[in-house]
PDB file of C-alpha atoms in Angstrom:
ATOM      1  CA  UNK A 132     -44.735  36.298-113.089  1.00  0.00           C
ATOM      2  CA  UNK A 133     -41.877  38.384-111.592  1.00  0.00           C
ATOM      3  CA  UNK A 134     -44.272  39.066-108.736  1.00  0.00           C
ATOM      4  CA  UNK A 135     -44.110  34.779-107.687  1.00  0.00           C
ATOM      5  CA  UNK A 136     -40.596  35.154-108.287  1.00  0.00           C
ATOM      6  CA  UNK A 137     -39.955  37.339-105.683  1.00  0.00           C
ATOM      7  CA  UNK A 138     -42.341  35.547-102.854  1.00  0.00           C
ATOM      8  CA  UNK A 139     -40.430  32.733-104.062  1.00  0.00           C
ATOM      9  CA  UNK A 140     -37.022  34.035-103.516  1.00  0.00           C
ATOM     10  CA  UNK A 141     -38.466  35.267 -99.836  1.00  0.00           C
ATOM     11  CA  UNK A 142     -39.602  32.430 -99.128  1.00  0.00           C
ATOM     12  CA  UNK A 143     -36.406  30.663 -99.661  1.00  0.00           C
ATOM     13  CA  UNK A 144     -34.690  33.149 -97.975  1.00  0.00           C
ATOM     14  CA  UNK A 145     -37.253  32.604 -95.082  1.00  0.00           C
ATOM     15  CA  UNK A 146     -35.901  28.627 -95.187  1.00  0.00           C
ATOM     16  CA  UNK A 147     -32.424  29.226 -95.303  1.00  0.00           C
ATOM     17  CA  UNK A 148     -32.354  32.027 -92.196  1.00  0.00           C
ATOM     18  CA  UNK A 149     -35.073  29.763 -90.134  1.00  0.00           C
ATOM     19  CA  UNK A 150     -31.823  27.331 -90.817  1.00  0.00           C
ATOM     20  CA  UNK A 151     -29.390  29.075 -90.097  1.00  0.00           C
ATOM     21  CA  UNK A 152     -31.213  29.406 -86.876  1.00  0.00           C
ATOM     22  CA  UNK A 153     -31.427  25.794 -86.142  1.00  0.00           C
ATOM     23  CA  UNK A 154     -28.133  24.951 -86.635  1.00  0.00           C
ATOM     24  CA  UNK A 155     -26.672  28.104 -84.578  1.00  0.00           C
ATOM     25  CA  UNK A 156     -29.203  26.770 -82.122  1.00  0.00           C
ATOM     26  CA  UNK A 157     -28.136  23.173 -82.441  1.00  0.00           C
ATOM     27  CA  UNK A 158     -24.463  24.537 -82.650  1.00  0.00           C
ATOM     28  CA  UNK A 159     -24.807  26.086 -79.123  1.00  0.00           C
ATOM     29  CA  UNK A 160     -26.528  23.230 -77.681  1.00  0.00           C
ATOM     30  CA  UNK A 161     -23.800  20.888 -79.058  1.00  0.00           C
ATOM     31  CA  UNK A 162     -21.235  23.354 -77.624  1.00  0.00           C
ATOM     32  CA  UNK A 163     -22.731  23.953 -74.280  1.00  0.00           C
ATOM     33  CA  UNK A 164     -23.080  19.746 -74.079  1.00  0.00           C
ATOM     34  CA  UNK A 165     -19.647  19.322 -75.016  1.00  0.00           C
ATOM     35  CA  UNK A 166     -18.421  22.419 -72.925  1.00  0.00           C
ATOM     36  CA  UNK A 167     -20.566  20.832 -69.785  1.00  0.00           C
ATOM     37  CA  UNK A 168     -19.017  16.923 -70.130  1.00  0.00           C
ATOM     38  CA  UNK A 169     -15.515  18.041 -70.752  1.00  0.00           C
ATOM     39  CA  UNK A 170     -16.162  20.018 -67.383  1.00  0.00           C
ATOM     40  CA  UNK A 171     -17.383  16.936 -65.814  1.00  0.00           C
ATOM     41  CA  UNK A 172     -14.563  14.858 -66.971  1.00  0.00           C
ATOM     42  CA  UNK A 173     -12.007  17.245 -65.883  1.00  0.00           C
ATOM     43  CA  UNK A 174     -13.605  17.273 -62.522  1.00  0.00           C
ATOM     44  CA  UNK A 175     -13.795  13.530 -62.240  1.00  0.00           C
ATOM     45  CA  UNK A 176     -10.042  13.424 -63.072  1.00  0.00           C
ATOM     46  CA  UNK A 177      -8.927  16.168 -60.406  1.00  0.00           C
ATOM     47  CA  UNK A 178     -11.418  13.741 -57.692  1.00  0.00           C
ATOM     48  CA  UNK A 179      -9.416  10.586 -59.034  1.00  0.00           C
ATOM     49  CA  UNK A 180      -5.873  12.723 -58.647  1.00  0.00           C
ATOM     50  CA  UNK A 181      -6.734  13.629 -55.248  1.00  0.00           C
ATOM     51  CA  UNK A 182      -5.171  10.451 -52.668  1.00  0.00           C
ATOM     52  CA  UNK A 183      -7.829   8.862 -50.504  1.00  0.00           C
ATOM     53  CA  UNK A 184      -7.303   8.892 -46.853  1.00  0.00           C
ATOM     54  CA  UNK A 185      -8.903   6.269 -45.147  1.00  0.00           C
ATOM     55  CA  UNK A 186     -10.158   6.603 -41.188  1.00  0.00           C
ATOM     56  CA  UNK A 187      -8.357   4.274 -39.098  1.00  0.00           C
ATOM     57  CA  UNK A 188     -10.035   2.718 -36.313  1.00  0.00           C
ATOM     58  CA  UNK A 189      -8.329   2.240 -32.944  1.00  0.00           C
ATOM     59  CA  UNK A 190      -7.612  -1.428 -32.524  1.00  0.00           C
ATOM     60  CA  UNK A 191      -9.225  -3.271 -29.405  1.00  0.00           C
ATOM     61  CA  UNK A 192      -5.761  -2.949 -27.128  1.00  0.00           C
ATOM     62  CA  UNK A 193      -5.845   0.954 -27.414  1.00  0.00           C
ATOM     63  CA  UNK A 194      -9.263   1.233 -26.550  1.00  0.00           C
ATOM     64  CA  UNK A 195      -9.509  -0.625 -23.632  1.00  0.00           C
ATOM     65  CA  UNK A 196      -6.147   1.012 -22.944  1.00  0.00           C
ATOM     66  CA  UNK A 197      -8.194   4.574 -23.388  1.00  0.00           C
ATOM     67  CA  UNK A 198     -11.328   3.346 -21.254  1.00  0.00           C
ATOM     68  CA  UNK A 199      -9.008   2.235 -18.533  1.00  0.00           C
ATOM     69  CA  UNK A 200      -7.131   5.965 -18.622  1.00  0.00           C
ATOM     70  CA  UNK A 201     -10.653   7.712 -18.393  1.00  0.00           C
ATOM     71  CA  UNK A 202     -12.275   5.574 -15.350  1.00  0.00           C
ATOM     72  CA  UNK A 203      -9.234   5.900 -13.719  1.00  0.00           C
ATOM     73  CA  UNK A 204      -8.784   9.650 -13.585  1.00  0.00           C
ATOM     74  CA  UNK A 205      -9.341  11.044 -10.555  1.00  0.00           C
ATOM     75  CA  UNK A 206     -10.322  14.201 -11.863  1.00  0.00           C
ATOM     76  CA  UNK A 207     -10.014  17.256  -9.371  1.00  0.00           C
ATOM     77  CA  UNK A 208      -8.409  15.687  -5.573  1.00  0.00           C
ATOM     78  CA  UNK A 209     -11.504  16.218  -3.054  1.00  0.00           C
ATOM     79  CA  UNK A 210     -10.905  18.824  -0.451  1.00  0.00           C
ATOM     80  CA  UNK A 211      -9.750  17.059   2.637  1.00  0.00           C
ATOM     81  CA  UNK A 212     -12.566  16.304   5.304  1.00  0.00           C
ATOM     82  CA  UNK A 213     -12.111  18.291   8.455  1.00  0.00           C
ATOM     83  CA  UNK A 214     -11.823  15.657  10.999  1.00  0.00           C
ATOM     84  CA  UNK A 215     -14.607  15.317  14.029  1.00  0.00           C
ATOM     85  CA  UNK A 216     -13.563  17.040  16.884  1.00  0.00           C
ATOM     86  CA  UNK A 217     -12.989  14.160  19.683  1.00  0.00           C
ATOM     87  CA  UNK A 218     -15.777  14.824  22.374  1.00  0.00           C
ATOM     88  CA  UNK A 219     -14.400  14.043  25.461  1.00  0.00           C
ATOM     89  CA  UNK A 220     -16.745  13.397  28.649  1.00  0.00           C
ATOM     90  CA  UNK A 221     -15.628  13.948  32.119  1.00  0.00           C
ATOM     91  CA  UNK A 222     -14.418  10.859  34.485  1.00  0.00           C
ATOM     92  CA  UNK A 223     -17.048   9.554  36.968  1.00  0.00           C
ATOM     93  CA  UNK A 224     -14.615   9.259  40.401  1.00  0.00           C
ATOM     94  CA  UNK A 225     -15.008   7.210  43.561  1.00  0.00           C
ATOM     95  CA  UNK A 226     -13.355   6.986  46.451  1.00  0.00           C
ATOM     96  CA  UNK A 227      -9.719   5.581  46.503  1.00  0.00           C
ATOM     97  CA  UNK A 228     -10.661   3.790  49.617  1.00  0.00           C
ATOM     98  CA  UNK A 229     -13.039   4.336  52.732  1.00  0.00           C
ATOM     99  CA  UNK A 230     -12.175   6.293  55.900  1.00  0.00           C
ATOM    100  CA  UNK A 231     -12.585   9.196  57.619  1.00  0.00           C
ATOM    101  CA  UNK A 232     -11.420  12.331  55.834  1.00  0.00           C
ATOM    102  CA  UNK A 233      -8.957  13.733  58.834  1.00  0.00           C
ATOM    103  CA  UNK A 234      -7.622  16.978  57.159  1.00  0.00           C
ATOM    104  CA  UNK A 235      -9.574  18.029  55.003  1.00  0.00           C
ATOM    105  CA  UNK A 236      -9.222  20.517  51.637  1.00  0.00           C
ATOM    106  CA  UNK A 237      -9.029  23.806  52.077  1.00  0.00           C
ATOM    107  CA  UNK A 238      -7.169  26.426  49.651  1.00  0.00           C
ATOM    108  CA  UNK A 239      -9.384  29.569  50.537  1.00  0.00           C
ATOM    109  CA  UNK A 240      -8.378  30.138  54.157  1.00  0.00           C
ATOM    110  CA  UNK A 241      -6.370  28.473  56.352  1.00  0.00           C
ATOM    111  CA  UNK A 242      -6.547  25.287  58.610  1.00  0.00           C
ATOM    112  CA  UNK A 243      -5.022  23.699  61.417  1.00  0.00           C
ATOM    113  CA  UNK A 244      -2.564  21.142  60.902  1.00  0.00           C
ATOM    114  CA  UNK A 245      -2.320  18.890  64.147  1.00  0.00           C
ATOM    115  CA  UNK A 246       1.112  17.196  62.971  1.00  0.00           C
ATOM    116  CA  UNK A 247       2.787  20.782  61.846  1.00  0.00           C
ATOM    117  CA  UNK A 248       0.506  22.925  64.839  1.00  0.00           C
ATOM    118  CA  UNK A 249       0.541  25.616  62.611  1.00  0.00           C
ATOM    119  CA  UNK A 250      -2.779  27.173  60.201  1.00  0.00           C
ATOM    120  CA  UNK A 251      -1.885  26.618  56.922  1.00  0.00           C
ATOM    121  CA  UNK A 252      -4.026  25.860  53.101  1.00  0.00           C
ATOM    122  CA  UNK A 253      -4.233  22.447  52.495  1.00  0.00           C
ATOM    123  CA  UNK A 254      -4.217  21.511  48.267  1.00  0.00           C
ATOM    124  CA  UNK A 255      -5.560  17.937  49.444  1.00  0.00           C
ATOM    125  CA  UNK A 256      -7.577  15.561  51.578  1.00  0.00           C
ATOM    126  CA  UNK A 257      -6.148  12.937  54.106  1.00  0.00           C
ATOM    127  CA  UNK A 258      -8.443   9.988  54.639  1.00  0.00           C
ATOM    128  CA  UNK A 259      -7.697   7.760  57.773  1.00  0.00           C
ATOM    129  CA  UNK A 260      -6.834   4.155  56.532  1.00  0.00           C
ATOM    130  CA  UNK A 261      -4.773   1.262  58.481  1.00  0.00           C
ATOM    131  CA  UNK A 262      -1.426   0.410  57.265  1.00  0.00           C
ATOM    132  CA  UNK A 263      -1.745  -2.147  54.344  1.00  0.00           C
ATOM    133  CA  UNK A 264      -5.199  -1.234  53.494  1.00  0.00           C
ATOM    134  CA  UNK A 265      -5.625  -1.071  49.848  1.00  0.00           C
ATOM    135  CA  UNK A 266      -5.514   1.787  47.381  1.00  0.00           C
ATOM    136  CA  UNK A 267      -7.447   1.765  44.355  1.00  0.00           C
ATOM    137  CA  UNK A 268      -7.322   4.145  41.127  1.00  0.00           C
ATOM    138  CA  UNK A 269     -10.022   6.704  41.674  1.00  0.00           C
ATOM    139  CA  UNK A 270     -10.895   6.318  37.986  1.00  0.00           C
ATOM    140  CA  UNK A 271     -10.342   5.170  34.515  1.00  0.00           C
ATOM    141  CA  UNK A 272      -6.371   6.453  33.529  1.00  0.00           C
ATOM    142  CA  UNK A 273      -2.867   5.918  32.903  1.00  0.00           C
ATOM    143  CA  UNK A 274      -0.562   6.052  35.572  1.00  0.00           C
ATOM    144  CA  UNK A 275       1.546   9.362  34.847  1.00  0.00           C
ATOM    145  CA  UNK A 276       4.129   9.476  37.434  1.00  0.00           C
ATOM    146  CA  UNK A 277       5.394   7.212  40.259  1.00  0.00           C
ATOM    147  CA  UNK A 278       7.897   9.093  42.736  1.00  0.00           C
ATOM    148  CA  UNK A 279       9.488   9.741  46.514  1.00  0.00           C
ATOM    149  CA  UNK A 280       8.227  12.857  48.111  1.00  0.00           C
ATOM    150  CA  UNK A 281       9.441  14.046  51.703  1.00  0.00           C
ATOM    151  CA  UNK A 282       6.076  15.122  52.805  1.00  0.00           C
ATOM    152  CA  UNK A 283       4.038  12.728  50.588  1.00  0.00           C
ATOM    153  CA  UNK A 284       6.318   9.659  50.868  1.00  0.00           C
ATOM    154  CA  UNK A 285       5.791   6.884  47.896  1.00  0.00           C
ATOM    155  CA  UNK A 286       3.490   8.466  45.553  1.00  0.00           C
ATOM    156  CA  UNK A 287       1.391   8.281  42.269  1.00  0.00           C
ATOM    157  CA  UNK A 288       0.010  10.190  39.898  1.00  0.00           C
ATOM    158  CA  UNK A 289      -2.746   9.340  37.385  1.00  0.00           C
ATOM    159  CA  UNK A 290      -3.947  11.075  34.419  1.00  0.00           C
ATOM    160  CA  UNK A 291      -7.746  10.816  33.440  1.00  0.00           C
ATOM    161  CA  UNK A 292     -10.179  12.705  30.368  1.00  0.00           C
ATOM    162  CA  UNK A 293     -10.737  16.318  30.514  1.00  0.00           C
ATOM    163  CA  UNK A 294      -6.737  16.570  31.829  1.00  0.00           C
ATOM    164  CA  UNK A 295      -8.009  15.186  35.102  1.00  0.00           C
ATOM    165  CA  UNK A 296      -5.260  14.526  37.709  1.00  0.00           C
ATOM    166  CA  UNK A 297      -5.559  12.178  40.907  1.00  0.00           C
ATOM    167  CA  UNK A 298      -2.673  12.232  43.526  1.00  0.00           C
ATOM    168  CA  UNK A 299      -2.094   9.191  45.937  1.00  0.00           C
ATOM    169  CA  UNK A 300       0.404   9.975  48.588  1.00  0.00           C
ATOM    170  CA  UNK A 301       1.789   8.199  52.114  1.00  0.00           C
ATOM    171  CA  UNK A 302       1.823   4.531  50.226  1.00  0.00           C
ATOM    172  CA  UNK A 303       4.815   1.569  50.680  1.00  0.00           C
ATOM    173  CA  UNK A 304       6.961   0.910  48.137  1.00  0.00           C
ATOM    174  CA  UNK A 305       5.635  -2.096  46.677  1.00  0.00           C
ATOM    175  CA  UNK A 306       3.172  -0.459  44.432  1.00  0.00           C
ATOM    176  CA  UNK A 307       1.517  -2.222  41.941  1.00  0.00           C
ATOM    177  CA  UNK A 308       1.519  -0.252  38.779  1.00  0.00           C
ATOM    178  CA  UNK A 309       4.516   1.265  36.845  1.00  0.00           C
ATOM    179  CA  UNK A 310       4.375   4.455  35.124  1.00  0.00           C
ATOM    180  CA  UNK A 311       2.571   4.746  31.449  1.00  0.00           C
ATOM    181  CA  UNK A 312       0.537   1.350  32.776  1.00  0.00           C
ATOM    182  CA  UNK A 313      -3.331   1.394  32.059  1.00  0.00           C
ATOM    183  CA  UNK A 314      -5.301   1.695  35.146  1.00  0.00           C
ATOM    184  CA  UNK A 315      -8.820   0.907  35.378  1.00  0.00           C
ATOM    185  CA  UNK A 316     -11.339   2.121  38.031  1.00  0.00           C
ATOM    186  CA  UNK A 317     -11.056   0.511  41.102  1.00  0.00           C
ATOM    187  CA  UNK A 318      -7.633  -0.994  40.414  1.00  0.00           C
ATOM    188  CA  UNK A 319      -5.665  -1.946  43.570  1.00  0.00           C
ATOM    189  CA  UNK A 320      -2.602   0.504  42.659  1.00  0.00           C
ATOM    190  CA  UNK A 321      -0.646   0.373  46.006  1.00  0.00           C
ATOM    191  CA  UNK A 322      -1.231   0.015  49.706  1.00  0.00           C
ATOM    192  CA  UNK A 323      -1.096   3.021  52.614  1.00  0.00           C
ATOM    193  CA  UNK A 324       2.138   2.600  54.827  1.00  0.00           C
ATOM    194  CA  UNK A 325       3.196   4.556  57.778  1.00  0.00           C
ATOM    195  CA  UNK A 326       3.357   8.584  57.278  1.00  0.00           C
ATOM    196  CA  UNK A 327       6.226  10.899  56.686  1.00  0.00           C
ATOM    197  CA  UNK A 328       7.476  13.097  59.468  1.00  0.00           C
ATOM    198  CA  UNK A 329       4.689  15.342  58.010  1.00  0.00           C
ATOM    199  CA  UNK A 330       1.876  13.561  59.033  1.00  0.00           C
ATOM    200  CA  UNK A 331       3.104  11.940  61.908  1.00  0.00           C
ATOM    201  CA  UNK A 332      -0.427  14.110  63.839  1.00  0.00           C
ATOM    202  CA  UNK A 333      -2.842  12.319  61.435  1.00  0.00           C
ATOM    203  CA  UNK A 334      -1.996   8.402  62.140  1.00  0.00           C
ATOM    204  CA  UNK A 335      -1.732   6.056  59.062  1.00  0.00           C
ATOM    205  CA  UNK A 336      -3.752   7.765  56.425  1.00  0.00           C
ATOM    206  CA  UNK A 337      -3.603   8.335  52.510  1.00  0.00           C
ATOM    207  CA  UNK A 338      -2.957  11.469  51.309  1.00  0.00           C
ATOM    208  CA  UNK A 339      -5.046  11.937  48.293  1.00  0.00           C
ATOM    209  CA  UNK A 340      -5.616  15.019  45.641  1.00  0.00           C
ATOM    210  CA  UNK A 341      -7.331  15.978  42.603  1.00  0.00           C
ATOM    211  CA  UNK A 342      -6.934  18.929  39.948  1.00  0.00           C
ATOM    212  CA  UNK A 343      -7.924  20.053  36.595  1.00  0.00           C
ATOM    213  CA  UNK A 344      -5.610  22.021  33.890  1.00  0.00           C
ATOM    214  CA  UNK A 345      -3.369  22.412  36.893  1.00  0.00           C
ATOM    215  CA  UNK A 346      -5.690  24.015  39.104  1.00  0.00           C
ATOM    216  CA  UNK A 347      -6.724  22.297  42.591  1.00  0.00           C
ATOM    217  CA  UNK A 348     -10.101  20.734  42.940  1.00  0.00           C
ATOM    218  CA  UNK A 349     -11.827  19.484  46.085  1.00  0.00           C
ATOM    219  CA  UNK A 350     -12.368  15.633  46.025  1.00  0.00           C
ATOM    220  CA  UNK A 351     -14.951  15.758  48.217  1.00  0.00           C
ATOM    221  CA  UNK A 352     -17.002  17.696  45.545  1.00  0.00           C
ATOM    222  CA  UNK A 353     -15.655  15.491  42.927  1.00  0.00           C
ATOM    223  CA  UNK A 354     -16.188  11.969  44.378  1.00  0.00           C
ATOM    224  CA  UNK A 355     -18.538   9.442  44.622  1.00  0.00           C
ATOM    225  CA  UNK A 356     -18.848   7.183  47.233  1.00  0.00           C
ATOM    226  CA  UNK A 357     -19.082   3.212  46.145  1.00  0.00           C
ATOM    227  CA  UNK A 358     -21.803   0.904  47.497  1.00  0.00           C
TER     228      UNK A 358
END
């Protein structure tokens, strides 16, 4: 009899302990629940605290305003282009008119001039013309310089391409240019008039010359002769 009493009594004690158990269990789980939503809560009410910001979007004026800024930057200024040096071709030259040359260039030894009857160099040639015969430009130019020389009488000066200079000399006064004019090739610039005391020897005649960057050239070597 005692001995059931006592498996009894264990057995209750077994109950109460497996209990005790549950409800510690169901104790922690109803803690840890309560523990986890007050978390939440607290969590939702620091989100709803917090002030929303919202994103504004530019409005239609300041972003056509903002296209129109980008396409029109120029960005970095593009290096200059080196400009094309000018190629320059030299002038085709004819005779100023026809004749025969009667003192002809010479700057390497002397000649004889009739009209001086000495031996000198001569910078130029003389070509035999009649008085009033015409003078033409010897090529494409602008007329440089008109002006009264003692020896060369009335004379003009043309510049051409390649700093090309033709000299017409013993020519009246009426000439038919003016100094800066345009001349084209075969322009009638003046006429041939009677010859300074310096060319008395040599009859009516134009005195005519040619150089380059200042230094003399021989028109013969230099001129073409018109058909």
């Amino acid at each position: 009899m005692k001995k059931n009493e006592n498996k009894t009594a264990r057995r209750m004690q077994t109950i109460a302990i497996c209990g005790c158990l549950c409800l510690v269990a169901v104790g922690a789980g109803v803690t840890y629940r309560a523990f986890d939503r007050s978390h939440l809560e607290v969590v939702e009410q620091q989100e709803e605290d917090q002030p929303v910001t919202a994103v504004k979007s530019p409005t239609i004026e300041v972003a056509a305003l903002e296209r129109n800024k980008q396409s029109n930057d120029p960005g970095e200024a593009p290096e200059p282009e080196t400009p094309a040096k000018k190629q320059t071709v030299k002038p085709t030259f004819t005779y100023p008119l026809e004749g025969e040359v009667v003192l002809p260039y010479s700057i390497d030894h002397a000649i004889y001039d009739p009209t001086l009857e000495q031996y000198r160099t001569n910078a130029s040639i003389s070509i035999s013309a009649e008085k009033g015969a015409e003078v033409k430009a010897a090529a494409d130019g602008t007329v440089q310089k008109i002006a009264e020389d003692p020896e060369t009488g009335k004379t003009v000066t043309i510049a051409h391409g390649e700093n090309w200079l033709t000299t017409y000399g013993q020519l009246a006064n009426t000439v038919t240019v003016k100094e800066g004019d345009k001349v084209a090739q075969g322009q009638t610039i003046g006429s041939v008039d009677m010859p300074t005391k310096y060319g008395t020897a040599l009859g009516s005649h134009l005195e005519f010359a040619m150089e380059q960057n200042g230094e003399p050239k021989d028109p013969v070597q230099h001129l073409e002769k018109t058909e």
